[in-house]
Amino acid sequence: MKRETMVNAFDPEQAAGLDPDDLSLIERRGRVLGPAYRLFYQEPLHITKGEGVWLYDGSGRKYLDAYNNVASLGHCHPKVVEAVTRQLGTLNTHTRYLHEGIVTYAESLLATMPESLGHVMFTCTGSEANDLALRVARSYTGRQGVIVTKLAYHGLTEAVAEISPSLGDFVPRGPRVRLIPAPNALFVPPAEQGAKLAADLAQAIAEMRAGGIEPAAFIVDTIFSSDGLYPDPAGFLKPAADLIRAEGGLFIADEVQPGFARTGEAFWGFQRHGLSPDLVTMGKPMGNGFPMAGVAIRPEIVSEFGAKARYFNTFGGNPVAAAAGLAVLQVIRDEGLQENAREVGGFLKQGLADLTAEREDIGHLRGAGLFLAVECVTERETNAPNAALAGHIVNHLRRNGVLISATGPGANILKIRPPLVLGRAEAQIFLDAVEMALAAA
Amino acid sequence: MKRETMVNAFDPEQAAGLDPDDLSLIERRGRVLGPAYRLFYQEPLHITKGEGVWLYDGSGRKYLDAYNNVASLGHCHPKVVEAVTRQLGTLNTHTRYLHEGIVTYAESLLATMPESLGHVMFTCTGSEANDLALRVARSYTGRQGVIVTKLAYHGLTEAVAEISPSLGDFVPRGPRVRLIPAPNALFVPPAEQGAKLAADLAQAIAEMRAGGIEPAAFIVDTIFSSDGLYPDPAGFLKPAADLIRAEGGLFIADEVQPGFARTGEAFWGFQRHGLSPDLVTMGKPMGNGFPMAGVAIRPEIVSEFGAKARYFNTFGGNPVAAAAGLAVLQVIRDEGLQENAREVGGFLKQGLADLTAEREDIGHLRGAGLFLAVECVTERETNAPNAALAGHIVNHLRRNGVLISATGPGANILKIRPPLVLGRAEAQIFLDAVEMALAAA
């Protein structure tokens, strides 16, 4: 469980009052899956159906999903289901036979990126993508050091868990990893955000070198999701990206969260900052639920690794993944989802601004496209984190049929991330539910 | 590219004579995917359809797939396609909502294993499963050392590539990894195989300790696929598994290759050796092509890690994966595929024995169920590896519509691993093609 979910995790000791069938399923589940498998919400949801922005439980009650960034085109999008189904029944094999699908998909995907990113390699998960990006970066630079932000999350393999401090201190973090403060919208003036991030990076590099380790890469989620969501000001990431290169390291953009048009103004998060990364990793929404991920790379960086490391991902880039990925790109384009994310995201942001402008316990509202954050504080004077308020809102919304979560170092930042197909009417339903939750606070 | 594929990789410099459309696709492919993506065979196959044990190219020519261990129930098995399709159109979300599917599947999967393996955790790939198993083993034992066989392959993340010497010396292998010789059917008498493996393990542990590192785990593919396939004698693995535990480490069975009934006599490879591992990892055939994998674990080993490491795999164990996995288990049972693997595997082995008994250039034939190996040698006197003969047979078979590969330290061991639905008539087609390839050698 990442820190962001701690305000809304089910506590088995408070199970009284739950549906007996659900309780029995929870008990069976705990027995076979063990302690790593948590459930969202004080009253867990037993979901049996998904369609568009809606999830349904067994009784037919529906919930507005304003949190799931995997089913980014909406749950069970018929075009993706159809593409996957057709290919599953035709051919599903690996990349050591020739197949049109993976080539066409790779070309379409790279066409959304700067020309310098000439190659793409396919994996099954964002974790595998980040793990591969680190392997390539370390191999190319001959260096080991990696710098990340304080509450970064980059995945679950040993190598990327090591650079994911949001997992907490139980997960080992070796000497080759250095943390820097994430951007901060409350205590750092916007105009200083870029210079501060670069200065913090410079200090981390110096400290790393003092310990005898050279920096291989600076990797960031370009919208800083688990740190608390920091999109602004556009461009603030560039000085740090320039710096790591000047120091002989690589800049890796982790686009698992902001990628595939979520931010509205751009297809990729790094584009907001006027950057062209050395490596770009992507995952979650890439197949709208089909397990697939990848890394786009400047060709010269991967030439030796590609030739010598014998990298082969059994399921990665197979014909079914290629069909899913291609369908996702087509739907984003044909349904104008980037434009929709910008427009409905703007409506949502304005609505939240209207609801919270007068409140002393809301410290900040920010976001880009359909990825928004609302910072709950005790009072605006101090802007101290208010996790209790965030927890109240998350669970109040859930009881009223709207699903979100909270994140950030103080677990006080509401994370709002609906599917990109969210319409204005559904956005209004969301705003009405927030209004009620705030009124009941 | 793993060593095992080196005898049958496409060499772009020998592309003359290929179909112009294929050449153009190969060129586009190289441009976007880069140097890591190899193609099987001197004449690459452009496959467009799969059904049962058959793969088809665009012209409708069919190839008997005697190599693909992912589509273990046969390509595009209708029951699995149907289960995945139905669930894809209903709900595809993560494990933080309650869902019946993952619980039912976990119960069914664990029912095939010793009772001591009480929990299962789901990932998307065998690499992620092995990476998780190592993280759990290192966390539980508080130790770092891992012992593997000389040509082991356990996956592609940084941590499991480190324990995959079959990837070659370009991939870093740190001081926490020790290699021991794999079993050897030609130079070690069967009765001594178990004692030798345990003695080699004891020596590796001693050397590791001399370097200040304690052993956390001994991990093996229980049929030693990339080492050259060593199933016999049944039970030979037990002394080594007992030893690692006596030394305070854990025994991890990597069942990505032998698992899910391939060996005919047992559902899992470790059962052949009368073992109950501490952790069991599984992958490739688990979803008959749907990207899914997992780790079964003794509950006490994962209790602290599960509670504290915040492990959450976005796609792992989702409702679609659960539906695919459950369909695979049902098909194996309903179609009697374990029994078929034993019976048709026996027929195939006897046929190969008849074809090779008199040949001076075939040193050994071995296997279990539908996983067979034929060792090509220069002469039986010396049993020196004959990679040229193996390469000849692999490519001759491919030209005659039968697909296999070669493996082992000398790249001289034919690896025969057809889908479990192989019938006797198809096995006879295979044998006839081998007879022709041998006659042309």
PDB file of N, CA, C and O in Angstrom, chain B residues 219-270:
ATOM      1  N   ILE B 219      17.743 -20.790  -5.907  1.00  0.00           N
ATOM      2  CA  ILE B 219      16.606 -20.792  -6.826  1.00  0.00           C
ATOM      3  C   ILE B 219      16.962 -21.594  -8.068  1.00  0.00           C
ATOM      4  O   ILE B 219      18.036 -21.413  -8.642  1.00  0.00           O
ATOM      5  N   VAL B 220      16.068 -22.508  -8.450  1.00  0.00           N
ATOM      6  CA  VAL B 220      16.275 -23.255  -9.704  1.00  0.00           C
ATOM      7  C   VAL B 220      14.974 -23.404 -10.476  1.00  0.00           C
ATOM      8  O   VAL B 220      13.897 -23.545  -9.891  1.00  0.00           O
ATOM      9  N   ASP B 221      15.105 -23.345 -11.781  1.00  0.00           N
ATOM     10  CA  ASP B 221      14.099 -23.867 -12.693  1.00  0.00           C
ATOM     11  C   ASP B 221      14.128 -25.380 -12.453  1.00  0.00           C
ATOM     12  O   ASP B 221      15.155 -26.027 -12.702  1.00  0.00           O
ATOM     13  N   THR B 222      13.041 -25.958 -11.960  1.00  0.00           N
ATOM     14  CA  THR B 222      13.096 -27.352 -11.510  1.00  0.00           C
ATOM     15  C   THR B 222      13.251 -28.364 -12.644  1.00  0.00           C
ATOM     16  O   THR B 222      13.350 -29.559 -12.385  1.00  0.00           O
ATOM     17  N   ILE B 223      13.292 -27.884 -13.896  1.00  0.00           N
ATOM     18  CA  ILE B 223      13.648 -28.804 -14.981  1.00  0.00           C
ATOM     19  C   ILE B 223      14.889 -28.296 -15.739  1.00  0.00           C
ATOM     20  O   ILE B 223      15.309 -28.893 -16.719  1.00  0.00           O
ATOM     21  N   PHE B 224      15.509 -27.229 -15.236  1.00  0.00           N
ATOM     22  CA  PHE B 224      16.811 -26.752 -15.743  1.00  0.00           C
ATOM     23  C   PHE B 224      16.791 -26.533 -17.256  1.00  0.00           C
ATOM     24  O   PHE B 224      17.701 -26.968 -17.969  1.00  0.00           O
ATOM     25  N   SER B 225      15.780 -25.815 -17.742  1.00  0.00           N
ATOM     26  CA  SER B 225      15.589 -25.643 -19.190  1.00  0.00           C
ATOM     27  C   SER B 225      16.783 -25.002 -19.887  1.00  0.00           C
ATOM     28  O   SER B 225      17.305 -25.547 -20.861  1.00  0.00           O
ATOM     29  N   SER B 226      17.205 -23.831 -19.414  1.00  0.00           N
ATOM     30  CA  SER B 226      18.259 -23.122 -20.156  1.00  0.00           C
ATOM     31  C   SER B 226      19.624 -23.778 -19.935  1.00  0.00           C
ATOM     32  O   SER B 226      20.550 -23.567 -20.712  1.00  0.00           O
ATOM     33  N   ASP B 227      19.750 -24.569 -18.897  1.00  0.00           N
ATOM     34  CA  ASP B 227      20.995 -25.318 -18.688  1.00  0.00           C
ATOM     35  C   ASP B 227      21.094 -26.523 -19.620  1.00  0.00           C
ATOM     36  O   ASP B 227      22.163 -27.094 -19.778  1.00  0.00           O
ATOM     37  N   GLY B 228      19.972 -26.953 -20.172  1.00  0.00           N
ATOM     38  CA  GLY B 228      20.000 -28.084 -21.093  1.00  0.00           C
ATOM     39  C   GLY B 228      18.953 -29.157 -20.825  1.00  0.00           C
ATOM     40  O   GLY B 228      18.973 -30.201 -21.458  1.00  0.00           O
ATOM     41  N   LEU B 229      18.052 -28.921 -19.874  1.00  0.00           N
ATOM     42  CA  LEU B 229      16.946 -29.824 -19.545  1.00  0.00           C
ATOM     43  C   LEU B 229      17.414 -31.074 -18.805  1.00  0.00           C
ATOM     44  O   LEU B 229      17.912 -32.017 -19.420  1.00  0.00           O
ATOM     45  N   TYR B 230      17.233 -31.060 -17.500  1.00  0.00           N
ATOM     46  CA  TYR B 230      17.663 -32.198 -16.683  1.00  0.00           C
ATOM     47  C   TYR B 230      16.559 -32.636 -15.731  1.00  0.00           C
ATOM     48  O   TYR B 230      16.495 -32.177 -14.596  1.00  0.00           O
ATOM     49  N   PRO B 231      15.698 -33.537 -16.159  1.00  0.00           N
ATOM     50  CA  PRO B 231      14.610 -33.996 -15.288  1.00  0.00           C
ATOM     51  C   PRO B 231      15.005 -35.189 -14.399  1.00  0.00           C
ATOM     52  O   PRO B 231      14.338 -35.435 -13.400  1.00  0.00           O
ATOM     53  N   ASP B 232      16.054 -35.903 -14.742  1.00  0.00           N
ATOM     54  CA  ASP B 232      16.312 -37.202 -14.090  1.00  0.00           C
ATOM     55  C   ASP B 232      17.640 -37.251 -13.341  1.00  0.00           C
ATOM     56  O   ASP B 232      18.568 -36.544 -13.714  1.00  0.00           O
ATOM     57  N   PRO B 233      17.726 -38.145 -12.363  1.00  0.00           N
ATOM     58  CA  PRO B 233      16.657 -39.012 -11.864  1.00  0.00           C
ATOM     59  C   PRO B 233      15.706 -38.249 -10.937  1.00  0.00           C
ATOM     60  O   PRO B 233      16.144 -37.333 -10.246  1.00  0.00           O
ATOM     61  N   ALA B 234      14.439 -38.605 -10.952  1.00  0.00           N
ATOM     62  CA  ALA B 234      13.472 -37.971 -10.064  1.00  0.00           C
ATOM     63  C   ALA B 234      14.016 -37.979  -8.640  1.00  0.00           C
ATOM     64  O   ALA B 234      14.581 -38.976  -8.196  1.00  0.00           O
ATOM     65  N   GLY B 235      13.886 -36.848  -7.963  1.00  0.00           N
ATOM     66  CA  GLY B 235      14.340 -36.762  -6.579  1.00  0.00           C
ATOM     67  C   GLY B 235      15.719 -36.164  -6.395  1.00  0.00           C
ATOM     68  O   GLY B 235      16.103 -35.818  -5.281  1.00  0.00           O
ATOM     69  N   PHE B 236      16.475 -35.978  -7.496  1.00  0.00           N
ATOM     70  CA  PHE B 236      17.876 -35.557  -7.314  1.00  0.00           C
ATOM     71  C   PHE B 236      18.014 -34.142  -6.756  1.00  0.00           C
ATOM     72  O   PHE B 236      19.051 -33.768  -6.238  1.00  0.00           O
ATOM     73  N   LEU B 237      16.931 -33.353  -6.845  1.00  0.00           N
ATOM     74  CA  LEU B 237      16.995 -31.973  -6.372  1.00  0.00           C
ATOM     75  C   LEU B 237      16.827 -31.852  -4.850  1.00  0.00           C
ATOM     76  O   LEU B 237      17.165 -30.837  -4.249  1.00  0.00           O
ATOM     77  N   LYS B 238      16.315 -32.922  -4.232  1.00  0.00           N
ATOM     78  CA  LYS B 238      15.940 -32.807  -2.820  1.00  0.00           C
ATOM     79  C   LYS B 238      17.116 -32.559  -1.871  1.00  0.00           C
ATOM     80  O   LYS B 238      17.013 -31.694  -0.993  1.00  0.00           O
ATOM     81  N   PRO B 239      18.232 -33.255  -2.025  1.00  0.00           N
ATOM     82  CA  PRO B 239      19.336 -32.983  -1.087  1.00  0.00           C
ATOM     83  C   PRO B 239      19.781 -31.517  -1.099  1.00  0.00           C
ATOM     84  O   PRO B 239      20.055 -30.945  -0.039  1.00  0.00           O
ATOM     85  N   ALA B 240      19.832 -30.907  -2.271  1.00  0.00           N
ATOM     86  CA  ALA B 240      20.235 -29.493  -2.340  1.00  0.00           C
ATOM     87  C   ALA B 240      19.190 -28.585  -1.693  1.00  0.00           C
ATOM     88  O   ALA B 240      19.534 -27.644  -0.969  1.00  0.00           O
ATOM     89  N   ALA B 241      17.895 -28.881  -1.943  1.00  0.00           N
ATOM     90  CA  ALA B 241      16.835 -28.075  -1.324  1.00  0.00           C
ATOM     91  C   ALA B 241      16.885 -28.210   0.198  1.00  0.00           C
ATOM     92  O   ALA B 241      16.708 -27.231   0.933  1.00  0.00           O
ATOM     93  N   ASP B 242      17.134 -29.426   0.675  1.00  0.00           N
ATOM     94  CA  ASP B 242      17.262 -29.630   2.126  1.00  0.00           C
ATOM     95  C   ASP B 242      18.453 -28.858   2.682  1.00  0.00           C
ATOM     96  O   ASP B 242      18.382 -28.260   3.763  1.00  0.00           O
ATOM     97  N   LEU B 243      19.536 -28.871   1.911  1.00  0.00           N
ATOM     98  CA  LEU B 243      20.763 -28.212   2.384  1.00  0.00           C
ATOM     99  C   LEU B 243      20.588 -26.706   2.555  1.00  0.00           C
ATOM    100  O   LEU B 243      20.986 -26.138   3.574  1.00  0.00           O
ATOM    101  N   ILE B 244      19.979 -26.045   1.554  1.00  0.00           N
ATOM    102  CA  ILE B 244      19.866 -24.581   1.664  1.00  0.00           C
ATOM    103  C   ILE B 244      19.044 -24.214   2.904  1.00  0.00           C
ATOM    104  O   ILE B 244      19.339 -23.240   3.606  1.00  0.00           O
ATOM    105  N   ARG B 245      18.042 -25.026   3.213  1.00  0.00           N
ATOM    106  CA  ARG B 245      17.244 -24.748   4.422  1.00  0.00           C
ATOM    107  C   ARG B 245      18.055 -24.989   5.687  1.00  0.00           C
ATOM    108  O   ARG B 245      17.956 -24.226   6.641  1.00  0.00           O
ATOM    109  N   ALA B 246      18.819 -26.063   5.675  1.00  0.00           N
ATOM    110  CA  ALA B 246      19.651 -26.345   6.855  1.00  0.00           C
ATOM    111  C   ALA B 246      20.625 -25.197   7.098  1.00  0.00           C
ATOM    112  O   ALA B 246      21.021 -24.929   8.236  1.00  0.00           O
ATOM    113  N   GLU B 247      20.981 -24.494   6.030  1.00  0.00           N
ATOM    114  CA  GLU B 247      21.919 -23.370   6.160  1.00  0.00           C
ATOM    115  C   GLU B 247      21.199 -22.046   6.393  1.00  0.00           C
ATOM    116  O   GLU B 247      21.802 -20.975   6.321  1.00  0.00           O
ATOM    117  N   GLY B 248      19.894 -22.114   6.609  1.00  0.00           N
ATOM    118  CA  GLY B 248      19.145 -20.891   6.944  1.00  0.00           C
ATOM    119  C   GLY B 248      18.617 -20.118   5.756  1.00  0.00           C
ATOM    120  O   GLY B 248      18.099 -19.015   5.909  1.00  0.00           O
ATOM    121  N   GLY B 249      18.752 -20.675   4.561  1.00  0.00           N
ATOM    122  CA  GLY B 249      18.222 -20.004   3.369  1.00  0.00           C
ATOM    123  C   GLY B 249      16.893 -20.615   2.940  1.00  0.00           C
ATOM    124  O   GLY B 249      16.373 -21.529   3.596  1.00  0.00           O
ATOM    125  N   LEU B 250      16.360 -20.112   1.855  1.00  0.00           N
ATOM    126  CA  LEU B 250      15.076 -20.604   1.344  1.00  0.00           C
ATOM    127  C   LEU B 250      15.267 -21.297   0.001  1.00  0.00           C
ATOM    128  O   LEU B 250      16.190 -20.975  -0.745  1.00  0.00           O
ATOM    129  N   PHE B 251      14.360 -22.234  -0.298  1.00  0.00           N
ATOM    130  CA  PHE B 251      14.399 -22.887  -1.605  1.00  0.00           C
ATOM    131  C   PHE B 251      13.257 -22.350  -2.466  1.00  0.00           C
ATOM    132  O   PHE B 251      12.084 -22.469  -2.115  1.00  0.00           O
ATOM    133  N   ILE B 252      13.623 -21.749  -3.599  1.00  0.00           N
ATOM    134  CA  ILE B 252      12.637 -21.188  -4.523  1.00  0.00           C
ATOM    135  C   ILE B 252      12.580 -22.048  -5.781  1.00  0.00           C
ATOM    136  O   ILE B 252      13.597 -22.230  -6.458  1.00  0.00           O
ATOM    137  N   ALA B 253      11.398 -22.572  -6.077  1.00  0.00           N
ATOM    138  CA  ALA B 253      11.202 -23.345  -7.305  1.00  0.00           C
ATOM    139  C   ALA B 253      10.666 -22.419  -8.379  1.00  0.00           C
ATOM    140  O   ALA B 253       9.571 -21.874  -8.249  1.00  0.00           O
ATOM    141  N   ASP B 254      11.437 -22.244  -9.449  1.00  0.00           N
ATOM    142  CA  ASP B 254      10.984 -21.444 -10.593  1.00  0.00           C
ATOM    143  C   ASP B 254      10.261 -22.399 -11.541  1.00  0.00           C
ATOM    144  O   ASP B 254      10.888 -23.219 -12.214  1.00  0.00           O
ATOM    145  N   GLU B 255       8.935 -22.284 -11.571  1.00  0.00           N
ATOM    146  CA  GLU B 255       8.100 -23.211 -12.358  1.00  0.00           C
ATOM    147  C   GLU B 255       7.606 -22.584 -13.658  1.00  0.00           C
ATOM    148  O   GLU B 255       6.661 -23.088 -14.266  1.00  0.00           O
ATOM    149  N   VAL B 256       8.249 -21.496 -14.066  1.00  0.00           N
ATOM    150  CA  VAL B 256       7.823 -20.835 -15.307  1.00  0.00           C
ATOM    151  C   VAL B 256       7.891 -21.808 -16.486  1.00  0.00           C
ATOM    152  O   VAL B 256       7.027 -21.807 -17.358  1.00  0.00           O
ATOM    153  N   GLN B 257       8.881 -22.687 -16.498  1.00  0.00           N
ATOM    154  CA  GLN B 257       9.001 -23.653 -17.591  1.00  0.00           C
ATOM    155  C   GLN B 257       8.233 -24.958 -17.333  1.00  0.00           C
ATOM    156  O   GLN B 257       7.399 -25.336 -18.140  1.00  0.00           O
ATOM    157  N   PRO B 258       8.494 -25.676 -16.257  1.00  0.00           N
ATOM    158  CA  PRO B 258       7.858 -26.998 -16.120  1.00  0.00           C
ATOM    159  C   PRO B 258       6.436 -26.974 -15.571  1.00  0.00           C
ATOM    160  O   PRO B 258       5.735 -27.989 -15.662  1.00  0.00           O
ATOM    161  N   GLY B 259       5.995 -25.853 -15.024  1.00  0.00           N
ATOM    162  CA  GLY B 259       4.700 -25.803 -14.357  1.00  0.00           C
ATOM    163  C   GLY B 259       3.515 -25.984 -15.278  1.00  0.00           C
ATOM    164  O   GLY B 259       3.650 -26.011 -16.498  1.00  0.00           O
ATOM    165  N   PHE B 260       2.350 -26.131 -14.675  1.00  0.00           N
ATOM    166  CA  PHE B 260       1.079 -26.269 -15.392  1.00  0.00           C
ATOM    167  C   PHE B 260       1.057 -27.507 -16.291  1.00  0.00           C
ATOM    168  O   PHE B 260       0.659 -27.447 -17.450  1.00  0.00           O
ATOM    169  N   ALA B 261       1.528 -28.637 -15.706  1.00  0.00           N
ATOM    170  CA  ALA B 261       1.308 -29.982 -16.269  1.00  0.00           C
ATOM    171  C   ALA B 261       2.216 -30.373 -17.424  1.00  0.00           C
ATOM    172  O   ALA B 261       2.065 -31.458 -17.984  1.00  0.00           O
ATOM    173  N   ARG B 262       3.189 -29.541 -17.773  1.00  0.00           N
ATOM    174  CA  ARG B 262       4.021 -29.858 -18.937  1.00  0.00           C
ATOM    175  C   ARG B 262       4.751 -31.196 -18.811  1.00  0.00           C
ATOM    176  O   ARG B 262       4.917 -31.919 -19.796  1.00  0.00           O
ATOM    177  N   THR B 263       5.218 -31.518 -17.620  1.00  0.00           N
ATOM    178  CA  THR B 263       6.039 -32.731 -17.489  1.00  0.00           C
ATOM    179  C   THR B 263       5.215 -34.006 -17.442  1.00  0.00           C
ATOM    180  O   THR B 263       5.776 -35.095 -17.303  1.00  0.00           O
ATOM    181  N   GLY B 264       3.907 -33.896 -17.511  1.00  0.00           N
ATOM    182  CA  GLY B 264       3.067 -35.087 -17.617  1.00  0.00           C
ATOM    183  C   GLY B 264       2.859 -35.820 -16.309  1.00  0.00           C
ATOM    184  O   GLY B 264       1.723 -36.051 -15.900  1.00  0.00           O
ATOM    185  N   GLU B 265       3.929 -36.127 -15.629  1.00  0.00           N
ATOM    186  CA  GLU B 265       3.770 -36.917 -14.402  1.00  0.00           C
ATOM    187  C   GLU B 265       3.315 -36.090 -13.213  1.00  0.00           C
ATOM    188  O   GLU B 265       2.831 -36.642 -12.229  1.00  0.00           O
ATOM    189  N   ALA B 266       3.500 -34.817 -13.281  1.00  0.00           N
ATOM    190  CA  ALA B 266       3.112 -33.958 -12.162  1.00  0.00           C
ATOM    191  C   ALA B 266       2.650 -32.620 -12.709  1.00  0.00           C
ATOM    192  O   ALA B 266       2.969 -32.253 -13.842  1.00  0.00           O
ATOM    193  N   PHE B 267       1.883 -31.896 -11.891  1.00  0.00           N
ATOM    194  CA  PHE B 267       1.419 -30.580 -12.309  1.00  0.00           C
ATOM    195  C   PHE B 267       2.563 -29.559 -12.209  1.00  0.00           C
ATOM    196  O   PHE B 267       2.640 -28.631 -12.981  1.00  0.00           O
ATOM    197  N   TRP B 268       3.442 -29.767 -11.217  1.00  0.00           N
ATOM    198  CA  TRP B 268       4.587 -28.866 -11.007  1.00  0.00           C
ATOM    199  C   TRP B 268       5.888 -29.650 -11.101  1.00  0.00           C
ATOM    200  O   TRP B 268       5.943 -30.809 -10.677  1.00  0.00           O
ATOM    201  N   GLY B 269       6.923 -29.012 -11.561  1.00  0.00           N
ATOM    202  CA  GLY B 269       8.223 -29.670 -11.695  1.00  0.00           C
ATOM    203  C   GLY B 269       8.796 -30.124 -10.361  1.00  0.00           C
ATOM    204  O   GLY B 269       9.443 -31.171 -10.274  1.00  0.00           O
ATOM    205  N   PHE B 270       8.565 -29.338  -9.299  1.00  0.00           N
ATOM    206  CA  PHE B 270       9.156 -29.701  -8.004  1.00  0.00           C
ATOM    207  C   PHE B 270       8.577 -30.989  -7.448  1.00  0.00           C
ATOM    208  O   PHE B 270       9.217 -31.679  -6.659  1.00  0.00           O
TER     209      PHE B 270
END
